[in-house]
Amino acid sequence: SDITVVLVPGIYGELFDGELWQRGLRSVRERLGVRTMTVNVDGRCSSAINATALLSGLRDDTRRRLERGYARPRYLLIGYSKGGVDAMDALLADSVLAHQQVAALVTVATPHLGSPVAERAEIPPSLLQWASRDSIPTACKADGSAASLFPATRRAFWGERGASAGERTRLFSIAFAADAH
């Protein structure tokens, strides 16, 4: 009862019907009786920008809960696809929050080692803007989101900070591999 499930959606999530995520969270609330929330991250932004937004959202939620007299919340982060990369970046940016308030990070279909597809599939900002009703944040137009998933970017990430990832909180990853044929 003290856990809040936090969904961190993936790349280009703005292009999909948000009802899909809301239905899933509603089901978790109704079936498991736990509090759920999403944080305002943008699937068209880099992982660094989204990690900052995720941390800000968790801190704001904590502040509001404490002001209302609730206990300090604990979070179960569920990162889908690039959302798992964004959440991992956040946990490594704030070790205190990660250790004290994050019960676990579960990543689903997250390209932790990068995705060669990302190097060839960056969608131009003009097309992303046309396909989504929300404007792309100015800070995200320069870097985009796909570079966060380049294999070289992920190798550098794990080489610099990956050794401490398991010290922050419990980590679980669910992935599926398909045969190219």
Coordinates of N, CA, C and O in Angstrom, one line a residue:
S1 N 0.8 -1.2 0.0 CA 0.0 0.0 0.0 C 0.9 1.3 0.0 O 0.3 2.3 -0.2
D2 N 2.1 1.1 0.3 CA 3.0 2.3 0.3 C 3.7 2.6 -1.0 O 4.5 3.5 -1.2
I3 N 3.4 1.7 -2.0 CA 4.1 1.8 -3.3 C 3.2 2.6 -4.3 O 2.0 2.4 -4.4
T4 N 3.9 3.5 -5.1 CA 3.3 4.1 -6.2 C 3.9 3.6 -7.5 O 5.2 3.7 -7.6
V5 N 3.1 3.1 -8.4 CA 3.6 2.6 -9.7 C 3.7 3.8 -10.6 O 2.7 4.5 -10.8
V6 N 4.9 4.0 -11.2 CA 5.2 5.1 -12.0 C 5.5 4.6 -13.4 O 6.5 3.9 -13.6
L7 N 4.7 5.0 -14.4 CA 5.0 4.6 -15.8 C 5.9 5.6 -16.5 O 5.6 6.8 -16.4
V8 N 6.9 5.2 -17.1 CA 7.8 6.1 -17.9 C 7.7 5.6 -19.3 O 8.3 4.6 -19.7
P9 N 6.9 6.3 -20.2 CA 6.7 5.8 -21.5 C 8.0 6.0 -22.4 O 8.9 6.7 -22.0
G10 N 8.0 5.4 -23.6 CA 9.1 5.3 -24.4 C 9.2 6.4 -25.5 O 8.4 7.4 -25.5
I11 N 10.1 6.2 -26.5 CA 10.3 7.1 -27.5 C 9.0 7.3 -28.4 O 8.3 6.4 -28.6
Y12 N 8.8 8.6 -28.7 CA 7.7 9.0 -29.5 C 6.4 8.6 -29.0 O 5.4 8.4 -29.7
G13 N 6.3 8.5 -27.7 CA 5.0 8.1 -27.0 C 3.9 9.1 -27.4 O 2.7 8.7 -27.3
E14 N 4.2 10.3 -27.7 CA 3.2 11.3 -28.0 C 2.4 11.0 -29.3 O 1.4 11.5 -29.6
L15 N 3.0 10.1 -30.1 CA 2.4 9.7 -31.4 C 1.3 8.6 -31.2 O 0.6 8.3 -32.1
F16 N 1.3 8.0 -30.0 CA 0.3 7.0 -29.8 C -0.8 7.5 -28.9 O -0.7 8.5 -28.2
D17 N -1.9 6.7 -28.9 CA -3.0 7.0 -28.1 C -2.7 6.9 -26.6 O -2.4 5.7 -26.2
G18 N -2.7 7.9 -25.9 CA -2.4 7.9 -24.4 C -3.4 7.0 -23.6 O -3.1 6.6 -22.5
E19 N -4.6 6.7 -24.2 CA -5.5 5.9 -23.5 C -5.0 4.5 -23.2 O -5.3 3.9 -22.2
L20 N -4.1 4.0 -24.1 CA -3.5 2.7 -23.9 C -2.8 2.7 -22.6 O -3.0 1.7 -21.8
W21 N -2.0 3.7 -22.3 CA -1.2 3.7 -21.0 C -2.2 3.9 -19.8 O -2.0 3.3 -18.8
Q22 N -3.2 4.8 -20.0 CA -4.1 5.1 -18.9 C -4.9 3.8 -18.6 O -5.2 3.6 -17.4
R23 N -5.3 3.1 -19.6 CA -6.1 1.8 -19.3 C -5.2 0.8 -18.5 O -5.7 0.2 -17.6
G24 N -3.9 0.7 -18.9 CA -3.0 -0.2 -18.1 C -2.9 0.3 -16.7 O -2.9 -0.6 -15.8
L25 N -2.7 1.6 -16.5 CA -2.5 2.1 -15.1 C -3.8 1.9 -14.3 O -3.8 1.6 -13.1
R26 N -4.9 2.1 -15.0 CA -6.2 2.0 -14.3 C -6.4 0.5 -13.8 O -6.8 0.2 -12.7
S27 N -6.0 -0.4 -14.7 CA -6.1 -1.8 -14.4 C -5.2 -2.2 -13.2 O -5.6 -2.9 -12.3
V28 N -4.0 -1.6 -13.1 CA -3.0 -1.8 -12.0 C -3.7 -1.3 -10.7 O -3.6 -2.0 -9.7
R29 N -4.3 -0.1 -10.8 CA -4.9 0.5 -9.6 C -6.1 -0.4 -9.1 O -6.2 -0.7 -7.9
E30 N -6.9 -0.8 -10.1 CA -8.1 -1.5 -9.7 C -7.8 -3.0 -9.2 O -8.4 -3.5 -8.2
R31 N -6.9 -3.6 -9.9 CA -6.6 -5.0 -9.6 C -5.7 -5.2 -8.4 O -5.8 -6.1 -7.6
L32 N -4.7 -4.3 -8.3 CA -3.7 -4.4 -7.2 C -3.9 -3.5 -6.1 O -3.3 -3.6 -5.0
G33 N -4.8 -2.5 -6.3 CA -5.0 -1.5 -5.2 C -3.9 -0.6 -4.9 O -3.7 -0.2 -3.7
V34 N -3.0 -0.3 -5.9 CA -1.9 0.6 -5.6 C -2.1 1.9 -6.3 O -2.8 2.0 -7.3
R35 N -1.5 2.9 -5.8 CA -1.5 4.2 -6.4 C -0.6 4.2 -7.7 O 0.4 3.5 -7.7
T36 N -1.0 4.9 -8.7 CA -0.3 5.0 -10.0 C -0.1 6.4 -10.4 O -0.9 7.3 -10.0
M37 N 0.9 6.7 -11.2 CA 1.1 8.0 -11.7 C 2.0 8.0 -13.0 O 2.7 7.0 -13.2
T38 N 1.9 9.0 -13.8 CA 2.8 9.2 -14.9 C 3.5 10.5 -14.6 O 3.1 11.3 -13.8
V39 N 4.7 10.6 -15.2 CA 5.5 11.9 -15.0 C 5.6 12.5 -16.4 O 5.7 11.8 -17.4
N40 N 5.6 13.8 -16.5 CA 5.6 14.5 -17.7 C 6.9 14.4 -18.4 O 7.7 15.4 -18.3
V41 N 7.2 13.3 -19.1 CA 8.4 13.2 -19.9 C 8.0 13.2 -21.3 O 6.8 13.0 -21.6
D42 N 8.8 13.6 -22.2 CA 8.5 13.7 -23.6 C 9.3 12.7 -24.4 O 10.6 12.8 -24.4
G43 N 8.7 11.8 -25.2 CA 9.4 10.8 -25.9 C 10.2 11.4 -27.1 O 10.9 10.6 -27.7
R44 N 10.1 12.6 -27.3 CA 10.9 13.3 -28.4 C 12.2 14.0 -27.8 O 12.9 14.6 -28.6
C45 N 12.4 13.8 -26.5 CA 13.5 14.5 -25.8 C 14.6 13.5 -25.5 O 14.3 12.3 -25.5
S46 N 15.8 14.0 -25.3 CA 16.9 13.1 -24.9 C 16.7 12.5 -23.5 O 15.9 13.0 -22.7
S47 N 17.4 11.4 -23.2 CA 17.3 10.8 -21.9 C 17.7 11.7 -20.8 O 17.2 11.7 -19.7
A48 N 18.7 12.6 -21.1 CA 19.2 13.5 -20.0 C 18.0 14.5 -19.7 O 17.8 14.7 -18.5
I49 N 17.3 15.0 -20.6 CA 16.2 15.9 -20.3 C 15.1 15.2 -19.6 O 14.5 15.6 -18.6
N50 N 14.8 14.0 -20.1 CA 13.7 13.2 -19.5 C 14.0 12.7 -18.1 O 13.2 12.7 -17.2
A51 N 15.3 12.4 -17.8 CA 15.7 12.0 -16.5 C 15.5 13.2 -15.5 O 15.0 13.0 -14.4
T52 N 15.9 14.4 -15.9 CA 15.7 15.6 -15.1 C 14.2 15.8 -14.8 O 13.8 16.1 -13.7
A53 N 13.3 15.6 -15.9 CA 11.9 15.8 -15.7 C 11.3 14.7 -14.8 O 10.5 15.0 -13.9
L54 N 11.8 13.5 -14.9 CA 11.4 12.4 -14.0 C 11.7 12.7 -12.6 O 10.9 12.5 -11.7
L55 N 12.9 13.1 -12.3 CA 13.4 13.4 -10.9 C 12.5 14.5 -10.4 O 12.1 14.5 -9.2
S56 N 12.3 15.5 -11.2 CA 11.5 16.7 -10.7 C 10.1 16.2 -10.4 O 9.5 16.7 -9.4
G57 N 9.5 15.4 -11.2 CA 8.1 14.9 -11.0 C 8.1 14.1 -9.7 O 7.1 14.2 -8.9
L58 N 9.1 13.2 -9.5 CA 9.1 12.4 -8.2 C 9.3 13.3 -7.0 O 8.6 13.1 -6.0
R59 N 10.1 14.3 -7.1 CA 10.4 15.2 -6.0 C 9.1 16.0 -5.7 O 8.7 16.2 -4.5
D60 N 8.4 16.5 -6.7 CA 7.2 17.2 -6.5 C 6.1 16.4 -5.9 O 5.4 16.8 -5.0
D61 N 6.0 15.1 -6.4 CA 5.0 14.2 -5.8 C 5.3 14.0 -4.3 O 4.4 14.0 -3.5
T62 N 6.6 13.7 -4.0 CA 7.0 13.5 -2.6 C 6.6 14.7 -1.8 O 6.0 14.6 -0.7
R63 N 6.9 15.9 -2.2 CA 6.6 17.1 -1.5 C 5.1 17.3 -1.2 O 4.7 17.5 -0.1
R64 N 4.3 17.1 -2.3 CA 2.9 17.1 -2.1 C 2.3 16.1 -1.1 O 1.5 16.4 -0.3
R65 N 2.8 14.9 -1.2 CA 2.4 13.8 -0.3 C 2.7 14.1 1.1 O 1.9 14.0 2.0
L66 N 4.0 14.6 1.4 CA 4.4 15.0 2.7 C 3.6 16.1 3.3 O 3.2 16.1 4.4
E67 N 3.3 17.1 2.4 CA 2.5 18.3 2.9 C 1.1 17.9 3.3 O 0.5 18.5 4.1
R68 N 0.6 16.8 2.7 CA -0.8 16.3 3.0 C -0.8 15.3 4.2 O -1.8 14.8 4.5
G69 N 0.4 15.1 4.7 CA 0.4 14.2 5.9 C 0.7 12.7 5.6 O 0.6 11.9 6.5
Y70 N 0.9 12.4 4.4 CA 1.2 11.0 4.0 C 2.7 10.7 4.3 O 3.5 11.6 4.4
A71 N 3.0 9.4 4.4 CA 4.4 9.0 4.6 C 5.1 9.2 3.3 O 4.5 9.4 2.2
R72 N 6.4 9.3 3.4 CA 7.3 9.5 2.2 C 7.0 8.3 1.2 O 7.1 7.2 1.6
P73 N 6.6 8.7 0.0 CA 6.2 7.6 -1.0 C 7.4 6.8 -1.5 O 8.6 7.3 -1.5
R74 N 7.1 5.6 -1.8 CA 8.1 4.7 -2.4 C 7.6 4.4 -3.8 O 6.4 4.2 -4.0
Y75 N 8.5 4.3 -4.8 CA 8.1 4.2 -6.2 C 8.6 2.9 -6.8 O 9.7 2.5 -6.6
L76 N 7.7 2.3 -7.6 CA 8.1 1.2 -8.5 C 8.1 1.8 -9.9 O 7.0 2.2 -10.4
L77 N 9.2 2.1 -10.5 CA 9.3 2.7 -11.8 C 9.2 1.6 -12.9 O 9.9 0.5 -12.8
I78 N 8.3 1.8 -13.8 CA 8.2 0.9 -15.0 C 8.6 1.7 -16.2 O 7.8 2.6 -16.6
G79 N 9.7 1.4 -16.8 CA 10.2 2.1 -18.0 C 9.9 1.2 -19.2 O 10.5 0.1 -19.3
Y80 N 9.1 1.7 -20.1 CA 8.9 1.0 -21.4 C 9.8 1.6 -22.5 O 9.9 2.8 -22.7
S81 N 10.6 0.7 -23.1 CA 11.5 1.0 -24.2 C 12.4 2.1 -23.8 O 13.1 1.9 -22.8
K82 N 12.5 3.2 -24.4 CA 13.4 4.3 -24.1 C 13.1 4.9 -22.7 O 13.9 5.4 -22.0
G83 N 11.9 4.7 -22.2 CA 11.5 5.1 -20.8 C 12.4 4.4 -19.8 O 12.7 4.9 -18.7
G84 N 12.8 3.1 -20.1 CA 13.7 2.4 -19.2 C 15.1 3.1 -19.2 O 15.7 3.2 -18.1
V85 N 15.5 3.6 -20.3 CA 16.8 4.3 -20.4 C 16.7 5.6 -19.6 O 17.6 6.0 -18.9
D86 N 15.6 6.3 -19.8 CA 15.4 7.6 -19.1 C 15.4 7.4 -17.6 O 16.0 8.1 -16.9
A87 N 14.7 6.3 -17.2 CA 14.6 6.1 -15.7 C 15.9 5.7 -15.2 O 16.3 6.1 -14.0
M88 N 16.7 4.9 -15.9 CA 18.0 4.5 -15.4 C 18.9 5.7 -15.3 O 19.6 5.9 -14.3
D89 N 18.9 6.6 -16.3 CA 19.6 7.9 -16.2 C 19.2 8.7 -14.9 O 20.1 9.2 -14.2
A90 N 17.9 8.7 -14.6 CA 17.4 9.4 -13.5 C 18.0 8.8 -12.2 O 18.4 9.5 -11.3
L91 N 17.9 7.5 -12.1 CA 18.4 6.8 -10.8 C 19.9 7.1 -10.6 O 20.3 7.2 -9.4
L92 N 20.6 7.1 -11.7 CA 22.1 7.4 -11.5 C 22.4 8.8 -11.2 O 23.5 9.1 -10.8
A93 N 21.4 9.7 -11.6 CA 21.7 11.1 -11.3 C 21.3 11.5 -9.9 O 21.8 12.5 -9.4
D94 N 20.5 10.7 -9.2 CA 20.1 11.1 -7.8 C 20.1 9.8 -7.0 O 19.1 9.1 -6.8
S95 N 21.3 9.5 -6.5 CA 21.5 8.2 -5.7 C 20.7 8.2 -4.4 O 20.2 7.1 -4.0
V96 N 20.4 9.4 -3.8 CA 19.7 9.4 -2.5 C 18.2 9.0 -2.8 O 17.7 8.1 -2.1
L97 N 17.6 9.7 -3.8 CA 16.2 9.4 -4.1 C 16.1 7.9 -4.5 O 15.2 7.2 -4.1
A98 N 17.0 7.5 -5.4 CA 17.0 6.1 -5.9 C 17.1 5.1 -4.7 O 16.3 4.1 -4.7
H99 N 18.0 5.3 -3.8 CA 18.2 4.4 -2.7 C 17.1 4.4 -1.7 O 16.6 3.4 -1.2
Q100 N 16.6 5.6 -1.4 CA 15.6 5.7 -0.3 C 14.2 5.6 -0.7 O 13.3 5.2 0.0
Q101 N 13.8 5.9 -2.0 CA 12.4 6.0 -2.4 C 12.1 5.1 -3.6 O 10.9 4.9 -3.8
V102 N 13.0 4.5 -4.3 CA 12.7 3.7 -5.4 C 12.8 2.2 -5.0 O 13.9 1.7 -4.7
A103 N 11.7 1.6 -4.9 CA 11.7 0.2 -4.5 C 12.3 -0.7 -5.6 O 13.0 -1.7 -5.2
A104 N 12.1 -0.3 -6.8 CA 12.7 -1.1 -7.9 C 12.4 -0.3 -9.2 O 11.5 0.5 -9.3
L105 N 13.3 -0.7 -10.2 CA 13.1 -0.2 -11.6 C 12.9 -1.5 -12.4 O 13.7 -2.4 -12.4
V106 N 11.7 -1.5 -13.1 CA 11.5 -2.6 -14.0 C 11.5 -2.0 -15.4 O 10.7 -1.1 -15.7
T107 N 12.3 -2.5 -16.3 CA 12.3 -2.0 -17.7 C 11.7 -3.1 -18.6 O 11.9 -4.3 -18.3
V108 N 11.0 -2.7 -19.5 CA 10.3 -3.6 -20.4 C 10.7 -3.2 -21.9 O 10.5 -2.0 -22.3
A109 N 11.3 -4.1 -22.6 CA 11.7 -3.9 -24.0 C 12.6 -2.7 -24.1 O 12.5 -1.9 -25.0
T110 N 13.5 -2.5 -23.2 CA 14.4 -1.4 -23.1 C 15.7 -1.8 -23.8 O 16.3 -2.7 -23.4
P111 N 16.2 -1.0 -24.8 CA 17.4 -1.2 -25.4 C 18.6 -0.7 -24.6 O 19.3 0.2 -24.9
H112 N 18.9 -1.4 -23.5 CA 20.0 -1.0 -22.6 C 21.4 -1.0 -23.3 O 22.2 -0.2 -22.9
L113 N 21.6 -1.8 -24.3 CA 22.8 -1.8 -25.1 C 22.7 -0.9 -26.3 O 23.6 -0.9 -27.1
G114 N 21.6 -0.3 -26.5 CA 21.4 0.6 -27.7 C 20.7 -0.2 -28.8 O 20.4 -1.4 -28.7
S115 N 20.3 0.6 -29.8 CA 19.5 0.0 -30.9 C 20.1 0.6 -32.2 O 20.0 1.8 -32.4
P116 N 20.6 -0.3 -33.0 CA 21.1 0.1 -34.3 C 20.0 0.8 -35.2 O 20.3 1.7 -36.0
V117 N 18.8 0.4 -34.9 CA 17.6 1.0 -35.6 C 17.6 2.5 -35.3 O 17.3 3.3 -36.2
A118 N 17.9 2.9 -34.1 CA 17.8 4.3 -33.7 C 18.7 5.2 -34.5 O 18.4 6.3 -34.8
E119 N 19.9 4.6 -35.0 CA 20.8 5.4 -35.8 C 20.3 5.7 -37.2 O 20.7 6.6 -37.8
R120 N 19.3 4.9 -37.6 CA 18.7 5.1 -38.9 C 17.3 5.6 -38.9 O 16.7 5.8 -40.0
A121 N 16.7 5.7 -37.8 CA 15.3 6.0 -37.7 C 14.9 7.3 -37.0 O 13.7 7.4 -36.6
E122 N 15.8 8.2 -36.9 CA 15.4 9.5 -36.2 C 14.4 10.1 -37.1 O 14.6 10.3 -38.3
I123 N 13.2 10.5 -36.5 CA 12.2 11.1 -37.2 C 12.4 12.6 -37.2 O 12.6 13.2 -36.1
P124 N 12.4 13.3 -38.3 CA 12.7 14.8 -38.3 C 11.7 15.5 -37.4 O 10.5 15.2 -37.4
P125 N 12.1 16.5 -36.7 CA 11.2 17.3 -35.8 C 10.0 17.8 -36.5 O 8.9 17.9 -35.9
S126 N 10.1 18.2 -37.8 CA 9.0 18.8 -38.5 C 7.9 17.7 -38.6 O 6.7 18.0 -38.5
L127 N 8.3 16.5 -38.9 CA 7.3 15.4 -39.0 C 6.7 15.0 -37.7 O 5.5 14.8 -37.5
L128 N 7.6 15.0 -36.6 CA 7.1 14.7 -35.3 C 6.1 15.8 -34.8 O 5.0 15.5 -34.2
Q129 N 6.3 17.0 -35.2 CA 5.4 18.1 -34.8 C 4.1 17.9 -35.5 O 3.0 18.1 -34.9
W130 N 4.1 17.6 -36.8 CA 2.9 17.4 -37.5 C 2.1 16.2 -37.0 O 0.8 16.2 -37.0
A131 N 2.7 15.2 -36.5 CA 2.1 13.9 -36.1 C 1.6 14.0 -34.6 O 0.8 13.1 -34.2
S132 N 1.9 15.0 -33.9 CA 1.5 15.1 -32.5 C 0.8 16.5 -32.3 O 1.1 17.5 -32.9
R133 N -0.2 16.5 -31.4 CA -0.9 17.7 -31.1 C -0.1 18.6 -30.2 O -0.4 19.8 -30.1
D134 N 0.9 18.1 -29.5 CA 1.7 18.9 -28.5 C 3.0 19.4 -29.2 O 3.6 18.6 -30.0
S135 N 3.4 20.6 -28.9 CA 4.6 21.1 -29.5 C 5.8 20.4 -28.9 O 5.8 20.0 -27.7
I136 N 6.8 20.3 -29.7 CA 8.1 19.7 -29.2 C 8.8 20.7 -28.3 O 9.0 21.9 -28.7
P137 N 9.2 20.4 -27.1 CA 9.9 21.4 -26.2 C 11.1 21.9 -27.0 O 11.8 21.1 -27.6
T138 N 11.4 23.2 -26.9 CA 12.5 23.8 -27.5 C 13.8 23.1 -27.2 O 14.6 22.8 -28.1
A139 N 14.0 22.7 -26.0 CA 15.3 22.1 -25.6 C 15.5 20.7 -26.3 O 16.6 20.2 -26.4
C140 N 14.4 20.1 -26.8 CA 14.5 18.8 -27.4 C 14.7 18.8 -28.9 O 15.0 17.8 -29.5
K141 N 14.5 20.0 -29.5 CA 14.6 20.1 -31.0 C 16.1 19.8 -31.4 O 16.3 19.3 -32.5
A142 N 17.0 20.2 -30.6 CA 18.4 20.1 -31.1 C 19.0 18.7 -30.9 O 19.6 18.2 -31.9
D143 N 18.7 18.1 -29.8 CA 19.3 16.7 -29.6 C 18.4 15.6 -30.0 O 18.9 14.6 -30.4
G144 N 17.1 15.8 -30.0 CA 16.2 14.7 -30.3 C 16.3 13.6 -29.3 O 17.0 13.7 -28.3
S145 N 15.6 12.5 -29.6 CA 15.6 11.4 -28.6 C 16.4 10.2 -29.1 O 16.9 9.4 -28.2
A146 N 16.5 9.9 -30.4 CA 17.2 8.7 -30.9 C 18.6 8.6 -30.4 O 19.1 7.5 -30.2
A147 N 19.3 9.7 -30.4 CA 20.8 9.6 -30.0 C 21.0 9.0 -28.6 O 22.0 8.4 -28.4
S148 N 20.0 9.1 -27.7 CA 20.1 8.4 -26.4 C 20.1 6.9 -26.6 O 20.5 6.2 -25.6
L149 N 19.7 6.4 -27.7 CA 19.6 5.0 -27.9 C 20.7 4.4 -28.8 O 20.7 3.2 -29.1
F150 N 21.6 5.3 -29.3 CA 22.6 4.8 -30.2 C 23.5 3.8 -29.4 O 23.8 4.0 -28.2
P151 N 23.9 2.7 -30.0 CA 24.8 1.8 -29.3 C 26.0 2.4 -28.7 O 26.4 2.1 -27.5
A152 N 26.7 3.4 -29.4 CA 27.9 4.0 -28.8 C 27.5 4.9 -27.6 O 28.2 4.9 -26.6
T153 N 26.3 5.5 -27.6 CA 25.9 6.3 -26.4 C 25.6 5.4 -25.2 O 26.1 5.7 -24.1
R154 N 25.0 4.2 -25.5 CA 24.7 3.3 -24.4 C 26.0 2.7 -23.8 O 26.2 2.5 -22.6
R155 N 27.0 2.3 -24.7 CA 28.3 1.8 -24.3 C 29.0 2.8 -23.4 O 29.5 2.4 -22.3
A156 N 29.0 4.1 -23.8 CA 29.6 5.1 -23.0 C 28.9 5.2 -21.6 O 29.6 5.4 -20.6
F157 N 27.6 5.2 -21.6 CA 26.8 5.3 -20.4 C 27.2 4.2 -19.4 O 27.6 4.4 -18.3
W158 N 27.2 2.9 -19.9 CA 27.5 1.8 -19.0 C 29.0 1.8 -18.6 O 29.3 1.5 -17.5
G159 N 29.9 2.3 -19.5 CA 31.3 2.4 -19.2 C 31.6 3.4 -18.1 O 32.4 3.2 -17.2
E160 N 30.8 4.5 -18.1 CA 31.0 5.6 -17.1 C 30.3 5.4 -15.8 O 30.8 5.6 -14.7
R161 N 29.0 4.9 -15.9 CA 28.2 4.9 -14.7 C 27.5 3.6 -14.4 O 26.9 3.4 -13.3
G162 N 27.6 2.6 -15.3 CA 26.9 1.4 -15.1 C 27.2 0.5 -13.9 O 26.4 -0.2 -13.4
A163 N 28.5 0.6 -13.5 CA 28.9 -0.2 -12.4 C 28.1 0.1 -11.1 O 27.9 -0.8 -10.3
S164 N 27.7 1.3 -11.0 CA 26.9 1.6 -9.7 C 25.4 1.4 -9.8 O 24.7 1.7 -8.9
A165 N 24.9 1.0 -11.0 CA 23.5 0.9 -11.2 C 22.8 0.0 -10.2 O 21.8 0.3 -9.6
G166 N 23.4 -1.2 -10.0 CA 22.8 -2.1 -9.1 C 22.9 -1.7 -7.6 O 22.2 -2.3 -6.8
E167 N 23.7 -0.7 -7.3 CA 23.8 -0.3 -5.9 C 22.7 0.7 -5.5 O 22.5 1.0 -4.3
R168 N 22.0 1.2 -6.5 CA 21.0 2.3 -6.2 C 19.6 1.7 -5.8 O 19.0 2.2 -4.9
T169 N 19.2 0.6 -6.5 CA 17.9 0.0 -6.2 C 17.9 -1.3 -6.9 O 18.8 -1.7 -7.6
R170 N 16.8 -2.1 -6.7 CA 16.6 -3.3 -7.4 C 16.3 -3.1 -8.9 O 15.5 -2.2 -9.2
L171 N 16.9 -3.8 -9.7 CA 16.7 -3.7 -11.2 C 16.2 -5.0 -11.8 O 16.7 -6.0 -11.5
F172 N 15.2 -4.8 -12.6 CA 14.6 -6.0 -13.3 C 14.4 -5.6 -14.8 O 14.0 -4.4 -15.0
S173 N 14.7 -6.4 -15.7 CA 14.5 -6.1 -17.1 C 13.8 -7.2 -17.8 O 14.2 -8.4 -17.7
I174 N 12.8 -6.9 -18.6 CA 12.0 -7.9 -19.3 C 12.3 -7.5 -20.8 O 12.0 -6.4 -21.2
A175 N 12.8 -8.4 -21.5 CA 13.1 -8.2 -23.0 C 12.7 -9.4 -23.8 O 12.7 -10.5 -23.3
F176 N 12.5 -9.2 -25.0 CA 12.1 -10.2 -25.9 C 13.1 -10.1 -27.1 O 13.3 -9.0 -27.6
A177 N 13.5 -11.2 -27.6 CA 14.4 -11.2 -28.8 C 13.7 -12.0 -29.9 O 13.2 -13.1 -29.7
A178 N 13.6 -11.5 -31.1 CA 13.0 -12.2 -32.2 C 14.1 -12.6 -33.2 O 15.0 -11.9 -33.4
D179 N 13.9 -13.7 -33.7 CA 14.8 -14.2 -34.8 C 14.6 -13.3 -36.0 O 13.4 -13.0 -36.4
A180 N 15.6 -12.9 -36.6 CA 15.5 -12.0 -37.8 C 14.7 -12.7 -38.9 O 14.2 -12.0 -39.8
H181 N 14.6 -14.0 -38.9 CA 13.9 -14.7 -40.0 C 12.4 -14.7 -39.6 O 11.6 -15.1 -40.3

